[in-house]
Amino acid sequence: MAYAIASGLVEKNFPCRLFHFDRDSAKYVRFESIGSSSCWKLEELLEACDTVFFAVKPQNFDELLAQMNGFPTGEKLFVSIAAGISTGYLAASLGRGAKIVRAMPNTPLLVSMGATALCANEQVTPQELCYVQQIFSQLGVCEIIEEELMNAIIAVNGSSPAVVYLFVKAFVDGAKEQGIDEQLAFRLFCQSVLGSVEMLQSTGKSPEELIRMVTSPGGTTLAILDSLEQSHFSEAIADSMRACTRRAQEIGK
Ligand SMILES: NC(=O)C1=CN([C@@H]2O[C@H](COP(=O)(O)OP(=O)(O)OC[C@H]3O[C@@H](n4cnc5c(N)ncnc54)[C@H](O)[C@@H]3O)[C@@H](O)[C@H]2O)C=CC1
Ligand SMILES: O=C(O)[C@@H]1CCC=N1
C-alpha cells in the first residue's frame, strides 16, 4: 500500500519529496525507482519528513512504535492506513499532542481509482486534514468520516475490492461451466461491471431503479435475481460486512 500511495503521487506530480523506511530492505529497489530516498533507520526518516505514513500491518504496530522510542513528534503529521488502529492508540504512544490522521484506502489506488476514508484526532487542523485529503484525492476519491465508523467502512472500501474480484471470478467460472470462453467472459463481464457503475454514477438513478430497468416481467434477469435471493445473497453480504467490522475490532487497538 505504501508503494501504491508513493508511486501514485509521483505519477500525478504531487509536490513532495519522498522518503521510505522498511525493515525489509528488499523493498527499497521499487521505492528508489520512483525517486524516493532510502532511510536506513527510522530516525532518519522522522528527521527528514513533515508527514509520516505508517503502512505496516496492525500486528507490527507495537514494534514500530517501540522503535520510535520517544522521538519528539513536534508538528509532524502522522497518517496511519492500518485497519483497526485507532488514533487514540497511536496518541498513547506518540504523545497526547501528536497529530494523527487515520485512513482506510484500497488497492485500486494503484490505478488512480482508489477510494479512501479519513478521520483525524483533535490535534489535526482542518488545513492539515485537507492536505491529507488532497494526497489521497490524487489517487481516487477521498471522504472524511467519524472515527467511530472507521472499522465499519473497511467492508465498504478497504476490503470490498476482494469481494468484487471474487464476484468476477464466480461469473467467469459460471460462464466457463456453460461452455463460454474464459477470456471472452472476462472481457464481457468486466465491461458489464464498468458500465453498470457508470450508470449508477452518471444517471443519478438508484440501484433499485436501475434493477427495474434491466428486469423484464417473467424474464431472465428475474430468474437470476430470484435465484440469488433464494441463496440469501443480500443477507450474506450484510453478514460478511459485519464479520469484517468484527475482525477490525479484534485486531484493532
Ligand atoms: N492491502 C490492502 O488492500 C489494504 C491494506 N491496508 C493497511 O495497510 C497496511 C499495510 O498493508 P500492506 O501494504 O498490504 O502490507 P505489506 O505487508 O505489503 O507491507 C507492510 C510493510 O511493512 C514492513 N514492516 C513491518 N514491520 C515493520 C517495522 N517494524 N518497521 C519497518 N517496516 C516494517 C514490512 O516489511 C512490509 O514491507 C496494513 O496495516 C493494512 O491494514 C489498508 C487498506 C487496504
Ligand atoms: O485485509 C486487511 O486486513 C486489509 C485491510 C483492508 C484491506 N486489506
Short mmCIF file of C-alpha atoms and ligand atoms in Angstrom, two decimals:
data_model
loop_
_atom_site.label_atom_id
_atom_site.label_comp_id
_atom_site.label_asym_id
_atom_site.label_seq_id
_atom_site.Cartn_x
_atom_site.Cartn_y
_atom_site.Cartn_z
CA MET A 1 0.00 0.00 0.00
CA ALA A 2 2.86 2.37 0.81
CA TYR A 3 4.26 1.89 -2.69
CA ALA A 4 0.82 2.36 -4.26
CA ILE A 5 0.46 5.71 -2.49
CA ALA A 6 4.02 6.85 -3.20
CA SER A 7 4.04 5.85 -6.86
CA GLY A 8 0.61 7.41 -7.38
CA LEU A 9 1.88 10.72 -6.01
CA VAL A 10 4.93 10.60 -8.27
CA GLU A 11 2.77 9.81 -11.30
CA LYS A 12 0.50 12.77 -10.51
CA ASN A 13 3.48 15.10 -9.96
CA PHE A 14 2.22 15.87 -6.45
CA PRO A 15 4.68 18.42 -4.99
CA CYS A 16 6.55 16.48 -2.31
CA ARG A 17 9.82 14.73 -1.55
CA LEU A 18 9.52 11.08 -0.66
CA PHE A 19 11.49 9.03 1.87
CA HIS A 20 10.92 5.42 2.85
CA PHE A 21 11.92 3.11 5.68
CA ASP A 22 11.16 -0.63 5.81
CA ARG A 23 12.74 -3.33 7.94
CA ASP A 24 12.93 -5.40 4.75
CA SER A 25 15.50 -3.64 2.54
CA ALA A 26 14.44 -5.77 -0.46
CA LYS A 27 11.52 -3.34 -0.69
CA TYR A 28 13.86 -0.40 -1.34
CA VAL A 29 14.56 -1.06 -5.03
CA ARG A 30 10.96 -0.33 -6.01
CA PHE A 31 10.80 2.86 -3.95
CA GLU A 32 14.16 4.09 -5.24
CA SER A 33 12.96 3.50 -8.81
CA ILE A 34 10.34 6.22 -8.30
CA GLY A 35 12.83 8.67 -6.78
CA SER A 36 12.10 8.03 -3.10
CA SER A 37 15.14 8.30 -0.80
CA SER A 38 16.08 5.31 1.35
CA CYS A 39 16.39 5.76 5.11
CA TRP A 40 18.32 3.04 6.89
CA LYS A 41 16.99 4.00 10.31
CA LEU A 42 13.51 5.12 11.33
CA GLU A 43 15.06 8.20 13.00
CA GLU A 44 16.47 9.30 9.61
CA LEU A 45 13.01 9.21 8.11
CA LEU A 46 11.47 11.01 11.08
CA GLU A 47 14.06 13.75 10.81
CA ALA A 48 13.52 14.16 7.06
CA CYS A 49 9.71 14.19 6.90
CA ASP A 50 6.90 16.53 8.00
CA THR A 51 4.25 13.97 7.11
CA VAL A 52 4.86 10.36 8.09
CA PHE A 53 2.78 7.47 6.76
CA PHE A 54 2.55 4.31 8.87
CA ALA A 55 1.87 1.44 6.46
CA VAL A 56 2.76 -1.68 8.45
CA LYS A 57 0.29 -4.44 9.31
CA PRO A 58 -1.73 -3.87 12.50
CA GLN A 59 0.23 -6.63 14.28
CA ASN A 60 3.52 -4.79 13.63
CA PHE A 61 2.45 -1.52 15.22
CA ASP A 62 3.73 -2.24 18.71
CA GLU A 63 7.26 -2.91 17.46
CA LEU A 64 7.13 0.07 15.09
CA LEU A 65 6.05 2.43 17.86
CA ALA A 66 8.68 0.97 20.19
CA GLN A 67 11.29 1.79 17.51
CA MET A 68 10.16 5.41 17.67
CA ASN A 69 11.33 5.37 21.24
CA GLY A 70 10.03 8.73 22.40
CA PHE A 71 11.18 10.56 19.24
CA PRO A 72 9.71 14.10 19.54
CA THR A 73 6.63 14.30 17.33
CA GLY A 74 6.66 18.12 17.20
CA GLU A 75 4.46 19.49 14.45
CA LYS A 76 4.70 16.32 12.37
CA LEU A 77 1.58 14.88 10.83
CA PHE A 78 1.21 11.10 11.19
CA VAL A 79 -1.04 9.18 8.80
CA SER A 80 -1.87 5.57 9.58
CA ILE A 81 -3.51 3.36 6.97
CA ALA A 82 -3.81 0.31 9.23
CA ALA A 83 -7.11 -1.49 9.71
CA GLY A 84 -8.39 -1.20 13.27
CA ILE A 85 -5.62 1.00 14.68
CA SER A 86 -7.26 3.98 16.42
CA THR A 87 -5.87 7.49 16.68
CA GLY A 88 -6.18 7.10 20.48
CA TYR A 89 -3.90 4.06 20.49
CA LEU A 90 -1.31 5.90 18.40
CA ALA A 91 -1.53 9.04 20.54
CA ALA A 92 -0.98 6.95 23.67
CA SER A 93 2.42 6.03 22.27
CA LEU A 94 3.32 9.10 20.20
CA GLY A 95 2.21 11.58 22.83
CA ARG A 96 -1.03 13.39 23.56
CA GLY A 97 -0.13 16.31 21.30
CA ALA A 98 0.56 14.11 18.28
CA LYS A 99 -1.32 14.99 15.11
CA ILE A 100 -2.81 11.79 13.73
CA VAL A 101 -4.88 11.05 10.64
CA ARG A 102 -6.35 7.59 10.28
CA ALA A 103 -7.01 6.49 6.70
CA MET A 104 -8.63 3.48 5.09
CA PRO A 105 -7.58 3.36 1.42
CA ASN A 106 -7.83 0.45 -1.03
CA THR A 107 -5.62 -1.21 -3.63
CA PRO A 108 -7.28 0.43 -6.68
CA LEU A 109 -5.10 3.38 -5.64
CA LEU A 110 -2.55 1.64 -7.84
CA VAL A 111 -4.55 2.65 -10.92
CA SER A 112 -5.61 6.06 -9.54
CA MET A 113 -9.10 4.69 -8.89
CA GLY A 114 -8.79 4.36 -5.12
CA ALA A 115 -11.46 5.04 -2.54
CA THR A 116 -10.21 6.33 0.80
CA ALA A 117 -11.96 7.23 4.05
CA LEU A 118 -10.23 9.54 6.54
CA CYS A 119 -10.66 10.81 10.06
CA ALA A 120 -8.36 12.79 12.33
CA ASN A 121 -7.79 13.43 16.00
CA GLU A 122 -8.41 16.83 17.58
CA GLN A 123 -4.79 17.94 17.20
CA VAL A 124 -5.04 17.94 13.42
CA THR A 125 -6.07 21.30 11.94
CA PRO A 126 -8.67 21.47 9.13
CA GLN A 127 -5.84 22.58 6.79
CA GLU A 128 -3.75 19.53 7.69
CA LEU A 129 -6.70 17.18 7.18
CA CYS A 130 -7.37 18.91 3.87
CA TYR A 131 -3.72 18.29 2.89
CA VAL A 132 -4.06 14.55 3.55
CA GLN A 133 -7.37 14.54 1.68
CA GLN A 134 -5.58 16.18 -1.27
CA ILE A 135 -2.94 13.45 -1.19
CA PHE A 136 -5.50 10.64 -1.37
CA SER A 137 -7.64 12.58 -3.86
CA GLN A 138 -4.73 12.39 -6.32
CA LEU A 139 -5.33 8.65 -6.28
CA GLY A 140 -9.12 8.48 -6.49
CA VAL A 141 -11.96 9.63 -4.24
CA CYS A 142 -11.46 10.51 -0.59
CA GLU A 143 -14.17 11.06 2.03
CA ILE A 144 -13.89 12.30 5.62
CA ILE A 145 -15.88 10.34 8.21
CA GLU A 146 -16.19 10.00 12.00
CA GLU A 147 -13.61 7.75 13.66
CA GLU A 148 -16.35 5.58 15.19
CA LEU A 149 -17.18 4.40 11.65
CA MET A 150 -13.59 3.65 10.60
CA ASN A 151 -13.87 -0.07 11.37
CA ALA A 152 -17.23 -0.40 9.62
CA ILE A 153 -16.01 1.43 6.50
CA ILE A 154 -13.37 -1.25 5.81
CA ALA A 155 -16.02 -3.54 4.29
CA VAL A 156 -17.22 -0.70 2.08
CA ASN A 157 -13.89 0.30 0.53
CA GLY A 158 -10.78 -1.33 2.06
CA SER A 159 -11.77 -4.99 1.72
CA SER A 160 -14.54 -4.73 -0.89
CA PRO A 161 -12.19 -4.96 -3.91
CA ALA A 162 -11.52 -8.59 -2.90
CA VAL A 163 -15.27 -9.26 -2.95
CA VAL A 164 -15.57 -7.66 -6.38
CA TYR A 165 -12.75 -9.90 -7.68
CA LEU A 166 -14.50 -12.92 -6.17
CA PHE A 167 -17.73 -11.82 -7.85
CA VAL A 168 -15.92 -11.55 -11.22
CA LYS A 169 -14.30 -14.94 -10.72
CA ALA A 170 -17.65 -16.55 -9.85
CA PHE A 171 -19.24 -15.14 -13.03
CA VAL A 172 -16.33 -16.17 -15.22
CA ASP A 173 -16.29 -19.66 -13.69
CA GLY A 174 -20.05 -19.88 -14.19
CA ALA A 175 -19.67 -18.84 -17.84
CA LYS A 176 -16.91 -21.40 -18.39
CA GLU A 177 -19.12 -24.13 -16.96
CA GLN A 178 -21.70 -23.22 -19.62
CA GLY A 179 -19.13 -23.53 -22.43
CA ILE A 180 -18.16 -19.86 -22.84
CA ASP A 181 -14.51 -18.97 -23.44
CA GLU A 182 -12.97 -17.74 -20.17
CA GLN A 183 -11.22 -14.65 -21.62
CA LEU A 184 -14.27 -13.63 -23.58
CA ALA A 185 -16.47 -13.98 -20.49
CA PHE A 186 -13.92 -11.96 -18.51
CA ARG A 187 -13.97 -9.12 -21.05
CA LEU A 188 -17.76 -9.03 -21.31
CA PHE A 189 -18.33 -9.27 -17.56
CA CYS A 190 -15.72 -6.64 -16.63
CA GLN A 191 -17.29 -4.26 -19.15
CA SER A 192 -20.72 -5.04 -17.68
CA VAL A 193 -19.43 -4.13 -14.19
CA LEU A 194 -17.78 -0.93 -15.50
CA GLY A 195 -20.88 0.06 -17.46
CA SER A 196 -23.18 -0.63 -14.52
CA VAL A 197 -21.05 1.52 -12.20
CA GLU A 198 -21.04 4.29 -14.83
CA MET A 199 -24.86 4.05 -14.99
CA LEU A 200 -25.07 4.39 -11.21
CA GLN A 201 -22.75 7.39 -11.18
CA SER A 202 -23.92 9.26 -14.27
CA THR A 203 -27.70 8.76 -14.35
CA GLY A 204 -28.34 9.58 -10.70
CA LYS A 205 -30.79 6.66 -10.63
CA SER A 206 -30.91 4.43 -7.56
CA PRO A 207 -29.76 0.80 -7.67
CA GLU A 208 -33.43 -0.23 -7.32
CA GLU A 209 -34.49 1.87 -10.36
CA LEU A 210 -31.65 0.51 -12.46
CA ILE A 211 -32.52 -3.05 -11.42
CA ARG A 212 -36.10 -2.39 -12.59
CA MET A 213 -34.76 -1.16 -15.98
CA VAL A 214 -32.98 -4.48 -16.55
CA THR A 215 -35.71 -6.75 -15.24
CA SER A 216 -38.50 -7.74 -17.63
CA PRO A 217 -41.56 -9.39 -16.07
CA GLY A 218 -41.11 -13.14 -16.26
CA GLY A 219 -37.69 -12.65 -17.92
CA THR A 220 -34.17 -13.91 -17.44
CA THR A 221 -32.99 -11.19 -15.02
CA LEU A 222 -35.83 -12.02 -12.66
CA ALA A 223 -34.64 -15.63 -12.76
CA ILE A 224 -31.05 -14.74 -11.84
CA LEU A 225 -32.14 -12.28 -9.09
CA ASP A 226 -34.68 -14.69 -7.59
CA SER A 227 -32.10 -17.46 -7.56
CA LEU A 228 -29.56 -15.21 -5.79
CA GLU A 229 -32.09 -14.12 -3.19
CA GLN A 230 -33.08 -17.76 -2.58
CA SER A 231 -29.40 -18.22 -1.72
CA HIS A 232 -29.72 -15.24 0.68
CA PHE A 233 -27.33 -13.08 -1.36
CA SER A 234 -28.11 -9.71 0.30
CA GLU A 235 -28.10 -11.29 3.75
CA ALA A 236 -24.77 -12.99 3.01
CA ILE A 237 -23.25 -9.62 2.03
CA ALA A 238 -24.58 -7.93 5.19
CA ASP A 239 -23.26 -10.83 7.32
CA SER A 240 -19.86 -10.64 5.64
CA MET A 241 -19.67 -6.89 6.31
CA ARG A 242 -20.41 -7.47 10.00
CA ALA A 243 -17.66 -10.14 10.08
CA CYS A 244 -15.22 -7.65 8.53
CA THR A 245 -16.03 -4.99 11.15
CA ARG A 246 -15.77 -7.55 13.98
CA ARG A 247 -12.34 -8.60 12.72
CA ALA A 248 -11.18 -4.97 12.61
CA GLN A 249 -12.32 -4.62 16.23
CA GLU A 250 -10.48 -7.82 17.21
CA ILE A 251 -7.17 -6.92 15.58
CA GLY A 252 -7.61 -3.28 16.44
CA LYS A 253 -6.14 -1.23 19.21
N1 LIG B 1 -3.73 -4.39 1.30
C1 LIG B 1 -4.83 -3.67 1.30
O1 LIG B 1 -5.74 -3.83 0.46
C2 LIG B 1 -5.02 -2.61 2.34
C3 LIG B 1 -4.19 -2.53 3.43
N2 LIG B 1 -4.38 -1.57 4.37
C4 LIG B 1 -3.49 -1.49 5.51
O2 LIG B 1 -2.21 -1.18 5.01
C5 LIG B 1 -1.23 -1.70 5.90
C6 LIG B 1 -0.15 -2.37 5.10
O3 LIG B 1 -0.72 -3.40 4.36
P1 LIG B 1 0.03 -3.99 3.08
O4 LIG B 1 0.63 -2.90 2.27
O5 LIG B 1 -0.94 -4.90 2.45
O6 LIG B 1 1.19 -4.81 3.83
P2 LIG B 1 2.65 -5.26 3.31
O7 LIG B 1 2.99 -6.47 4.12
O8 LIG B 1 2.69 -5.34 1.84
O9 LIG B 1 3.60 -4.05 3.75
C7 LIG B 1 3.94 -3.83 5.07
C8 LIG B 1 5.43 -3.49 5.12
O10 LIG B 1 5.75 -3.15 6.47
C9 LIG B 1 7.08 -3.59 6.71
N3 LIG B 1 7.27 -3.65 8.17
C10 LIG B 1 6.67 -4.50 9.05
N4 LIG B 1 7.05 -4.23 10.30
C11 LIG B 1 7.92 -3.18 10.23
C12 LIG B 1 8.64 -2.45 11.19
N5 LIG B 1 8.54 -2.73 12.48
N6 LIG B 1 9.43 -1.43 10.77
C13 LIG B 1 9.52 -1.15 9.44
N7 LIG B 1 8.85 -1.81 8.49
C14 LIG B 1 8.06 -2.82 8.87
C15 LIG B 1 7.15 -4.93 6.01
O11 LIG B 1 8.48 -5.32 5.76
C16 LIG B 1 6.36 -4.65 4.73
O12 LIG B 1 7.19 -4.24 3.67
C17 LIG B 1 -1.94 -2.63 6.86
O13 LIG B 1 -1.98 -2.05 8.13
C18 LIG B 1 -3.33 -2.78 6.28
O14 LIG B 1 -4.31 -2.87 7.30
C19 LIG B 1 -5.36 -0.62 4.25
C20 LIG B 1 -6.19 -0.65 3.19
C21 LIG B 1 -6.13 -1.65 2.15
O1 LIG B 2 -7.19 -7.42 4.89
C1 LIG B 2 -6.80 -6.45 5.54
O2 LIG B 2 -6.66 -6.53 6.77
C2 LIG B 2 -6.51 -5.14 4.84
C3 LIG B 2 -7.33 -4.01 5.38
C4 LIG B 2 -8.25 -3.60 4.26
C5 LIG B 2 -7.83 -4.42 3.14
N1 LIG B 2 -6.88 -5.23 3.45
#
